[in-house]
mmCIF file with all atom_site columns, C-alpha atoms in Angstrom:
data_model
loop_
_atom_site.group_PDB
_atom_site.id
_atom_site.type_symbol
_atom_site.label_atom_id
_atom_site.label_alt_id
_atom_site.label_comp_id
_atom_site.label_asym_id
_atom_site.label_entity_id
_atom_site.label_seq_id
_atom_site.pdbx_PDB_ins_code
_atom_site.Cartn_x
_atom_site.Cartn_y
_atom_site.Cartn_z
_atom_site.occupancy
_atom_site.B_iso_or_equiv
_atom_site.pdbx_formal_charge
_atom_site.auth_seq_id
_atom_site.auth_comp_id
_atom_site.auth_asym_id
_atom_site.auth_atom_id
_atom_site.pdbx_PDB_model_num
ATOM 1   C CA . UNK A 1 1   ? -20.666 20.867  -17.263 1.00 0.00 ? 1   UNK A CA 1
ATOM 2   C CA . UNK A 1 2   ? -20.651 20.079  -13.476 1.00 0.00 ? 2   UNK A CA 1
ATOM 3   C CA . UNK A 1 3   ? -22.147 17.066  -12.017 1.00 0.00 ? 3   UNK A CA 1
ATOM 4   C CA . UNK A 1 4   ? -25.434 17.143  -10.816 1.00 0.00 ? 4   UNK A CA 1
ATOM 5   C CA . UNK A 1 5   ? -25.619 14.005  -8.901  1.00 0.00 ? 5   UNK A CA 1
ATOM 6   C CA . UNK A 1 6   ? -26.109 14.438  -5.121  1.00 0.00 ? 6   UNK A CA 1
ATOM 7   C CA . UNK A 1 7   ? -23.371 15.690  -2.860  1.00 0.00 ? 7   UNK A CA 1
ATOM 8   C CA . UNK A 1 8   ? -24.630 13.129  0.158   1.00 0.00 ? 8   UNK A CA 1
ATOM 9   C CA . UNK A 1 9   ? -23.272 10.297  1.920   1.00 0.00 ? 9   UNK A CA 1
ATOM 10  C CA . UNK A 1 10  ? -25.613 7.910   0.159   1.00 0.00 ? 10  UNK A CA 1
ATOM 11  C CA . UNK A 1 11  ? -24.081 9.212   -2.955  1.00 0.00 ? 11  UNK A CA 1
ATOM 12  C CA . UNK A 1 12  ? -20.242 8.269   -1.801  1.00 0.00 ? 12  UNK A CA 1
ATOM 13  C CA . UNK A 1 13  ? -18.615 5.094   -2.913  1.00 0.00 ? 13  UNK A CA 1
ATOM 14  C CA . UNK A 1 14  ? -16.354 6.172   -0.473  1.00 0.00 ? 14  UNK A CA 1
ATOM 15  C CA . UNK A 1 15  ? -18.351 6.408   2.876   1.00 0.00 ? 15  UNK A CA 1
ATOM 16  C CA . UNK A 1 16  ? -19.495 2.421   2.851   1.00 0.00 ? 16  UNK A CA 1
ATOM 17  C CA . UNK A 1 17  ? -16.168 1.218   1.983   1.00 0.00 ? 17  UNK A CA 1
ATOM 18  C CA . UNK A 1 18  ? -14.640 3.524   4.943   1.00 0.00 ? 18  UNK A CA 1
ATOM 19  C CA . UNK A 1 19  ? -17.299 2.625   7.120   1.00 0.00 ? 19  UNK A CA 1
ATOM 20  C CA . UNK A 1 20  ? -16.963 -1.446  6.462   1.00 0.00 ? 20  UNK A CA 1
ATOM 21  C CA . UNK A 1 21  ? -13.006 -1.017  6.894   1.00 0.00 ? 21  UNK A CA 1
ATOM 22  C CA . UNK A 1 22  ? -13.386 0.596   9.992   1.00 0.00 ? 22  UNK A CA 1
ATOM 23  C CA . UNK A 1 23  ? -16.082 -1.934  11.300  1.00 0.00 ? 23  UNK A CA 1
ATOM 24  C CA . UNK A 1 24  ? -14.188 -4.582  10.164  1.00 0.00 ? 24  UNK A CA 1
ATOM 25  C CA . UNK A 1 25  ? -11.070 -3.702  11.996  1.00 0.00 ? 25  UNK A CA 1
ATOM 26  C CA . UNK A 1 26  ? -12.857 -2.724  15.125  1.00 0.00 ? 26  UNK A CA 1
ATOM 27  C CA . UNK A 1 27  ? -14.668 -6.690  15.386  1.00 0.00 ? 27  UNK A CA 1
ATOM 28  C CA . UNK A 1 28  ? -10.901 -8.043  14.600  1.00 0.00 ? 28  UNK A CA 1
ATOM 29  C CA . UNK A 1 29  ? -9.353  -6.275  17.798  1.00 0.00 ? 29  UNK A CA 1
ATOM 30  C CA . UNK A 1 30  ? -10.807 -8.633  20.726  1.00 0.00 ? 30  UNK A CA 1
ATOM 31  C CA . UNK A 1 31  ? -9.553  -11.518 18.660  1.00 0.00 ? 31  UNK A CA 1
ATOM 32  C CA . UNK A 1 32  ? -6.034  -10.100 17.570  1.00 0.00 ? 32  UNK A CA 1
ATOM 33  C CA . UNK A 1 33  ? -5.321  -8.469  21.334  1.00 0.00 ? 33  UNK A CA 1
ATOM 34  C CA . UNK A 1 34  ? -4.888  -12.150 22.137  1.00 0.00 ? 34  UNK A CA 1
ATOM 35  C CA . UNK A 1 35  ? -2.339  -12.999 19.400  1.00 0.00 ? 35  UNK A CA 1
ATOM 36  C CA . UNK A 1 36  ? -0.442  -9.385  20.815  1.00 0.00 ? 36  UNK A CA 1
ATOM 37  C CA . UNK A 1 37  ? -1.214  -8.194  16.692  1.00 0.00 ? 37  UNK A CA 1
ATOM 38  C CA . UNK A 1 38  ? -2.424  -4.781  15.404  1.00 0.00 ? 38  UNK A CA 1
ATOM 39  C CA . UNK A 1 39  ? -4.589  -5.502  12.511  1.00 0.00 ? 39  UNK A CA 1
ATOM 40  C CA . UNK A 1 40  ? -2.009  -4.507  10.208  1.00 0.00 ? 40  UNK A CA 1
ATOM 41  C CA . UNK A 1 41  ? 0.820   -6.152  11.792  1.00 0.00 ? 41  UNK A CA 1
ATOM 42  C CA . UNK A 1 42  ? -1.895  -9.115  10.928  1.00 0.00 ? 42  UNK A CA 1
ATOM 43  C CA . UNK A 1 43  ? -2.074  -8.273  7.520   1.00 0.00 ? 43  UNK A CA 1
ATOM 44  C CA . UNK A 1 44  ? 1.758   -8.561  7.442   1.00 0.00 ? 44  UNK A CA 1
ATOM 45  C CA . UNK A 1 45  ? 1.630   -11.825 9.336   1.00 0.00 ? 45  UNK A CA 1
ATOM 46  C CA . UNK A 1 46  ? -0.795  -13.274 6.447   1.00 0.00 ? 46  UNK A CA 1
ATOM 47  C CA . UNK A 1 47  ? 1.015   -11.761 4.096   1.00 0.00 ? 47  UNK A CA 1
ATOM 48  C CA . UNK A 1 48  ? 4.186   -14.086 5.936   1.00 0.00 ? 48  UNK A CA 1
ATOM 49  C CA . UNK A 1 49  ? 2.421   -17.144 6.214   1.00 0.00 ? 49  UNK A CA 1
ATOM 50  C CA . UNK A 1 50  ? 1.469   -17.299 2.703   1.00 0.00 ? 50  UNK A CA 1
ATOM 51  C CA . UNK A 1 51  ? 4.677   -16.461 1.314   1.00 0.00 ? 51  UNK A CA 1
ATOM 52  C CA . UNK A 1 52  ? 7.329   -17.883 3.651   1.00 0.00 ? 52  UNK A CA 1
ATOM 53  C CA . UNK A 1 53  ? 9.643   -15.031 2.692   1.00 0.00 ? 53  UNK A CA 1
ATOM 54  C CA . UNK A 1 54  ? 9.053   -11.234 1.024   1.00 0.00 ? 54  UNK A CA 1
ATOM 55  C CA . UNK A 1 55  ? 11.499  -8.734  0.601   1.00 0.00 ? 55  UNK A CA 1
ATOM 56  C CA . UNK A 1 56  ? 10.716  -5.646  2.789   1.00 0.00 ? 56  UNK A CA 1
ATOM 57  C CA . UNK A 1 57  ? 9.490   -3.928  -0.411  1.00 0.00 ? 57  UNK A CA 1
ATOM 58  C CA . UNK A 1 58  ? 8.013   -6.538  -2.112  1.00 0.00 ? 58  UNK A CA 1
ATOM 59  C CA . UNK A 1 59  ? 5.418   -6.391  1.979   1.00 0.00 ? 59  UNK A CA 1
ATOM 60  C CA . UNK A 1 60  ? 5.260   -2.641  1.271   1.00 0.00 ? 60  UNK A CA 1
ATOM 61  C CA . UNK A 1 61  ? 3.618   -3.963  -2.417  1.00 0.00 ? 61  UNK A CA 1
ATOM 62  C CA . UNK A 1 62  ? 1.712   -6.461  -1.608  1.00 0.00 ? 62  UNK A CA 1
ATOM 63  C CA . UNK A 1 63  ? 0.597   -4.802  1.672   1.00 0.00 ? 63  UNK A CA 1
ATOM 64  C CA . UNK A 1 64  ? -0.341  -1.306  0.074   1.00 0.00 ? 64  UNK A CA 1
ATOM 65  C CA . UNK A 1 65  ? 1.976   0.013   2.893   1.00 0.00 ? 65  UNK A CA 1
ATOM 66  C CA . UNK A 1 66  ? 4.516   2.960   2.117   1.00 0.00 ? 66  UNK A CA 1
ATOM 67  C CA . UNK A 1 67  ? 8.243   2.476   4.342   1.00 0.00 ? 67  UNK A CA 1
ATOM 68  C CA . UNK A 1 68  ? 7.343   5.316   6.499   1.00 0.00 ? 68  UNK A CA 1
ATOM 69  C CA . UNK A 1 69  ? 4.253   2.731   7.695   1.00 0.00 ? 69  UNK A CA 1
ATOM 70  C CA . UNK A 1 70  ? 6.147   -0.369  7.353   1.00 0.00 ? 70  UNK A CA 1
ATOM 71  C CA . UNK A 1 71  ? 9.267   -0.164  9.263   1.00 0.00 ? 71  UNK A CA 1
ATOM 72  C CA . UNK A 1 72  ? 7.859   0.643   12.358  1.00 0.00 ? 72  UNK A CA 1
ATOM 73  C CA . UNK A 1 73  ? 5.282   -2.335  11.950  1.00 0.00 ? 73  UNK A CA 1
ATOM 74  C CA . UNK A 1 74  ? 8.496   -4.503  10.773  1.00 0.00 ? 74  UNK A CA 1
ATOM 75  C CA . UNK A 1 75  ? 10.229  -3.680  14.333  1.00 0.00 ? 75  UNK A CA 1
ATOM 76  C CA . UNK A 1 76  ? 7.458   -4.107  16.373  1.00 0.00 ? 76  UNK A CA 1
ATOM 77  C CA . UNK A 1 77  ? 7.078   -7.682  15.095  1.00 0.00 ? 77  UNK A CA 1
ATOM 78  C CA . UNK A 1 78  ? 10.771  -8.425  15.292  1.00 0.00 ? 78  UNK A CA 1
ATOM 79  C CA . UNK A 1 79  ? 10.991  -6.959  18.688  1.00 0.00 ? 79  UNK A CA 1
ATOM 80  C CA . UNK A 1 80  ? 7.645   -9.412  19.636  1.00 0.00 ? 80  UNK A CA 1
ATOM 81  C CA . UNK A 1 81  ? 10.126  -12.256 18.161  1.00 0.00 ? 81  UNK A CA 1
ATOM 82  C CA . UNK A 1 82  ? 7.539   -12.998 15.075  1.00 0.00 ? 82  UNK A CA 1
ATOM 83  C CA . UNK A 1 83  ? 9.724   -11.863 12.072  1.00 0.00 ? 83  UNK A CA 1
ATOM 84  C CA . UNK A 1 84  ? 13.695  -10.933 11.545  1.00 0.00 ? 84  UNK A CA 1
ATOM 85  C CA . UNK A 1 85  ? 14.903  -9.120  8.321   1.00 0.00 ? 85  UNK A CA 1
ATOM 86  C CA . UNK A 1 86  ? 17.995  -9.851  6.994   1.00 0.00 ? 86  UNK A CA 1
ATOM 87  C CA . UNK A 1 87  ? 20.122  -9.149  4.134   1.00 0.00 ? 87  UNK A CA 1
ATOM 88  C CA . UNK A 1 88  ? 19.414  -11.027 0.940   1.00 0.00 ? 88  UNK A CA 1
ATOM 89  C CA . UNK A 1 89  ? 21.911  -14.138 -0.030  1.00 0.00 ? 89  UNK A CA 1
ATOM 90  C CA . UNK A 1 90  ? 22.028  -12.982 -3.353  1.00 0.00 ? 90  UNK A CA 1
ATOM 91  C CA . UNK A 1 91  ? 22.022  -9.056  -3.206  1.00 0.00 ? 91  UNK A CA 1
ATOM 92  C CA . UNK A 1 92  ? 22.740  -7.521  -0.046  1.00 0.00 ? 92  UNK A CA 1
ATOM 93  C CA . UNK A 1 93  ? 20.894  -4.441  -0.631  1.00 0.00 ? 93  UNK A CA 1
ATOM 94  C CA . UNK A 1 94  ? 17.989  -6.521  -0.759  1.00 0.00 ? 94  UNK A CA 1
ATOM 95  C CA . UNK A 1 95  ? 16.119  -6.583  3.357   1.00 0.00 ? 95  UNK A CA 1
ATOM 96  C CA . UNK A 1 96  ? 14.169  -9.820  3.246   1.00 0.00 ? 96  UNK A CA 1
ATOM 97  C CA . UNK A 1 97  ? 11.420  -10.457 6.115   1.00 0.00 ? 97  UNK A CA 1
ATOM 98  C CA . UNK A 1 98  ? 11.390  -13.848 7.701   1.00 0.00 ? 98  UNK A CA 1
ATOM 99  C CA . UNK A 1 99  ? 8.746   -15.900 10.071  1.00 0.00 ? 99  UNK A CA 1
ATOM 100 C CA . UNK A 1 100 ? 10.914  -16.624 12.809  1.00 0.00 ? 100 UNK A CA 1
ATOM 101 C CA . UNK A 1 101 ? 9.431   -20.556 14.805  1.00 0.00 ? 101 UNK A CA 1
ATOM 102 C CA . UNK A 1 102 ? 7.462   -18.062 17.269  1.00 0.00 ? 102 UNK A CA 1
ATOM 103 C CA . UNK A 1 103 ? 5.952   -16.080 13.842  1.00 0.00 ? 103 UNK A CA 1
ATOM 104 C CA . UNK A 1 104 ? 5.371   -19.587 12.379  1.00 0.00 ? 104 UNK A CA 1
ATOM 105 C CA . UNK A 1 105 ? 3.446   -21.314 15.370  1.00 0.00 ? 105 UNK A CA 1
ATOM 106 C CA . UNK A 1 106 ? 1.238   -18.461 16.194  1.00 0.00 ? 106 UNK A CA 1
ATOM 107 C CA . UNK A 1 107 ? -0.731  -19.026 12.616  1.00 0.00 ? 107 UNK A CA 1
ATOM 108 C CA . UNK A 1 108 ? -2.107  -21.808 14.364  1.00 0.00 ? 108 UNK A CA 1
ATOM 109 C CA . UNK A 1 109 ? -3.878  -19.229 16.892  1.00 0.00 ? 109 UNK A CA 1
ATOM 110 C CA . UNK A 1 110 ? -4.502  -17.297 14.012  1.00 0.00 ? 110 UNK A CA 1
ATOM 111 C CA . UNK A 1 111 ? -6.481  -19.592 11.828  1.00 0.00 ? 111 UNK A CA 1
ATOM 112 C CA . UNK A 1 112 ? -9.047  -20.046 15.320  1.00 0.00 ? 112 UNK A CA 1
ATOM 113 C CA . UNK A 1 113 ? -9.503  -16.159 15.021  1.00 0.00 ? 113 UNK A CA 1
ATOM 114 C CA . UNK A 1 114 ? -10.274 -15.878 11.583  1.00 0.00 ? 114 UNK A CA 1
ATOM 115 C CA . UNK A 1 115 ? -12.369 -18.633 11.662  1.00 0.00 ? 115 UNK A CA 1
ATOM 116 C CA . UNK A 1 116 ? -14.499 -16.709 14.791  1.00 0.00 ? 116 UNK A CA 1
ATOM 117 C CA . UNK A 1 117 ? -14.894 -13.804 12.598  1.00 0.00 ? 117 UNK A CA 1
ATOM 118 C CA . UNK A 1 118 ? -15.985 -15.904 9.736   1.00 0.00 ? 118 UNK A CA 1
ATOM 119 C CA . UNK A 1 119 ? -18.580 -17.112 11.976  1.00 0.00 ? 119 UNK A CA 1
ATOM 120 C CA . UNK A 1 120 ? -19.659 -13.351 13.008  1.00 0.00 ? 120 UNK A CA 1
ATOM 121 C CA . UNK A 1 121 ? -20.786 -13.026 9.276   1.00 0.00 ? 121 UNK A CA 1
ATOM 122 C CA . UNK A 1 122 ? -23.467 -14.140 6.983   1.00 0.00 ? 122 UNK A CA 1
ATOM 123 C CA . UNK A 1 123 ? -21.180 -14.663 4.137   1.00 0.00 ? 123 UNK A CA 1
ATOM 124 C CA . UNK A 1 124 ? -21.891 -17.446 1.843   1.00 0.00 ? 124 UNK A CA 1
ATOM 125 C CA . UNK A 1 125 ? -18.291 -18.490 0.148   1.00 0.00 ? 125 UNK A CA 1
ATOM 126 C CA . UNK A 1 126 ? -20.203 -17.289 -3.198  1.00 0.00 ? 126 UNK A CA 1
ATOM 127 C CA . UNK A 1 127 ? -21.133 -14.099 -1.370  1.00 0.00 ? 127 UNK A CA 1
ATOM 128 C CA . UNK A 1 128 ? -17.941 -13.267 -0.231  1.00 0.00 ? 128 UNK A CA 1
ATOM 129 C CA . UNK A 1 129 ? -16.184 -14.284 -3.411  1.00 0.00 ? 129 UNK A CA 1
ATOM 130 C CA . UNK A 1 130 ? -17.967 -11.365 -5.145  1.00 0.00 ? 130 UNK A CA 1
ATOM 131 C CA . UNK A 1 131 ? -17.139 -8.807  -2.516  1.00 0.00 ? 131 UNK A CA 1
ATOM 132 C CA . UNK A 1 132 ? -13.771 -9.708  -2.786  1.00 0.00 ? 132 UNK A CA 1
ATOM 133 C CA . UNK A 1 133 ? -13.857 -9.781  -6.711  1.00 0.00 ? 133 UNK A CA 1
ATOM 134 C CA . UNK A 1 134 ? -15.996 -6.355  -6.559  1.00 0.00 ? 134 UNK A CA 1
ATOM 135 C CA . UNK A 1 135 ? -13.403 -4.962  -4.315  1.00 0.00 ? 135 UNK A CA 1
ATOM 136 C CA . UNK A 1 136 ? -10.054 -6.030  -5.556  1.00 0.00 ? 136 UNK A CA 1
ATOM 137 C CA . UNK A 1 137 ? -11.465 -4.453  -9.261  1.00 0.00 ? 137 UNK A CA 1
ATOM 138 C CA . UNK A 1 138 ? -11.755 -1.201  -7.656  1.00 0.00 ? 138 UNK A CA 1
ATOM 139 C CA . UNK A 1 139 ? -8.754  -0.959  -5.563  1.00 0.00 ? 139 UNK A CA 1
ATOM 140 C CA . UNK A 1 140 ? -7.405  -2.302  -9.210  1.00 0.00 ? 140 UNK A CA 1
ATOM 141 C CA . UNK A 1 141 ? -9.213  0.845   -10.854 1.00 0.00 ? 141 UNK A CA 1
ATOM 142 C CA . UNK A 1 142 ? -8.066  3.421   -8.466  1.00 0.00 ? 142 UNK A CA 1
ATOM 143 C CA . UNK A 1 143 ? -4.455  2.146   -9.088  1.00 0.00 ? 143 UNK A CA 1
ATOM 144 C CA . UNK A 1 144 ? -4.737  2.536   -12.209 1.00 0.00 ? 144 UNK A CA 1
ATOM 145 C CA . UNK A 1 145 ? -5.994  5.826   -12.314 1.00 0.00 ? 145 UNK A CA 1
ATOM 146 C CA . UNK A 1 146 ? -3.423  6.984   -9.784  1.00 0.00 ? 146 UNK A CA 1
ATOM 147 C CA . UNK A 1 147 ? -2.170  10.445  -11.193 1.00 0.00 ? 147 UNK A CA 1
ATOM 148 C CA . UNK A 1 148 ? 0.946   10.212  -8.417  1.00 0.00 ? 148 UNK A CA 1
ATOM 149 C CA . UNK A 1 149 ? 1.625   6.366   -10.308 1.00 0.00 ? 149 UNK A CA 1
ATOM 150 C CA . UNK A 1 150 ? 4.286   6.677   -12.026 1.00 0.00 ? 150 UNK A CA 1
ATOM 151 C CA . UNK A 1 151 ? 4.471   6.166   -16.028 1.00 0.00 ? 151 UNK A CA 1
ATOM 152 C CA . UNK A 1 152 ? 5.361   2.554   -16.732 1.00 0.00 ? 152 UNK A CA 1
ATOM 153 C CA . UNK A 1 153 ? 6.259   1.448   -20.683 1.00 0.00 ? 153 UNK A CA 1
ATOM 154 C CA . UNK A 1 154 ? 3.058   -0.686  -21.175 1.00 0.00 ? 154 UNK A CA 1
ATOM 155 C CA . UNK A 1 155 ? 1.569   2.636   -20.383 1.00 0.00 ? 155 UNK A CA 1
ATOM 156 C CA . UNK A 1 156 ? 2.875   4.063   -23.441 1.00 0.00 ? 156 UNK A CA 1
ATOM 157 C CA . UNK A 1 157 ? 2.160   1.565   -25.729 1.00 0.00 ? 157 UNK A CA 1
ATOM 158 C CA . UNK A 1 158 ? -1.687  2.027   -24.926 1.00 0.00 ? 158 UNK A CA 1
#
């Protein structure tokens, strides 16, 4: 039996979330045009600063970013002097991403622009704790229920 719930954008889980990302991004630019960052070359920067080190496809993970997407943002930041790859000490097919000093100091200038759009919002910490909660369970969900994700063996044993 088809659906008979309203074929609107009210309706869409979709629409607000697209809408938010987009907003989000947009009131980021002014601040990240001053560090010379994209807002995903950002994201890869965070992702950087809180793990010192990732392997190139360990970023792609974490990041939500396929190679096709990555590599270019990985060469951009090397060429800006922020990051170098290099081959893994212990397994040389393994393409690590490293802070370079320049990558390292411009957290500093980082922290000053997250804290301005912090201040753009009306975000409790409780407040924004939820959203994040609410939001990491649904990207979590839509994982999940990927039907291009690939089998794993605790999927069989449920």
């Amino acid at each position: 039996m088809a659906s008979k719930k309203s074929l609107t954008l009210g309706a869409e889980i979709s629409f607000p979330l697209y809408a938010a990302a987009k907003e989000m991004t947009r009131r980021y630019n002014p601040y990240l045009e001053k560090l010379d960052l994209t807002y995903t070359q950002y994201l890869a920067m965070l992702a950087l600063w809180e793990h010192g080190e990732l392997s190139v496809s360990g970023m792609g993970d974490l990041l939500k970013l396929d190679s096709g997407t990555l590599t270019p943002l990985l060469k951009k930041l090397e060429a800006k002097g922020y990051v170098v790859r290099q081959r893994s000490a212990d397994d040389e097919r393994r393409v690590c991403v490293v802070l370079t000093p320049q990558g390292s100091k411009l957290q500093t200038a980082a922290r000053r622009a997250h804290a301005a759009m912090e201040a753009e919002f009306a975000f409790d910490d409780d407040d924004a704790r939820l959203l994040r909660m609410t939001l990491n369970w649904l990207l979590g969900q839509l994982e999940e229920t990927d039907p291009r994700r690939p089998a794993t063996s605790e999927d069989a044993l449920e």
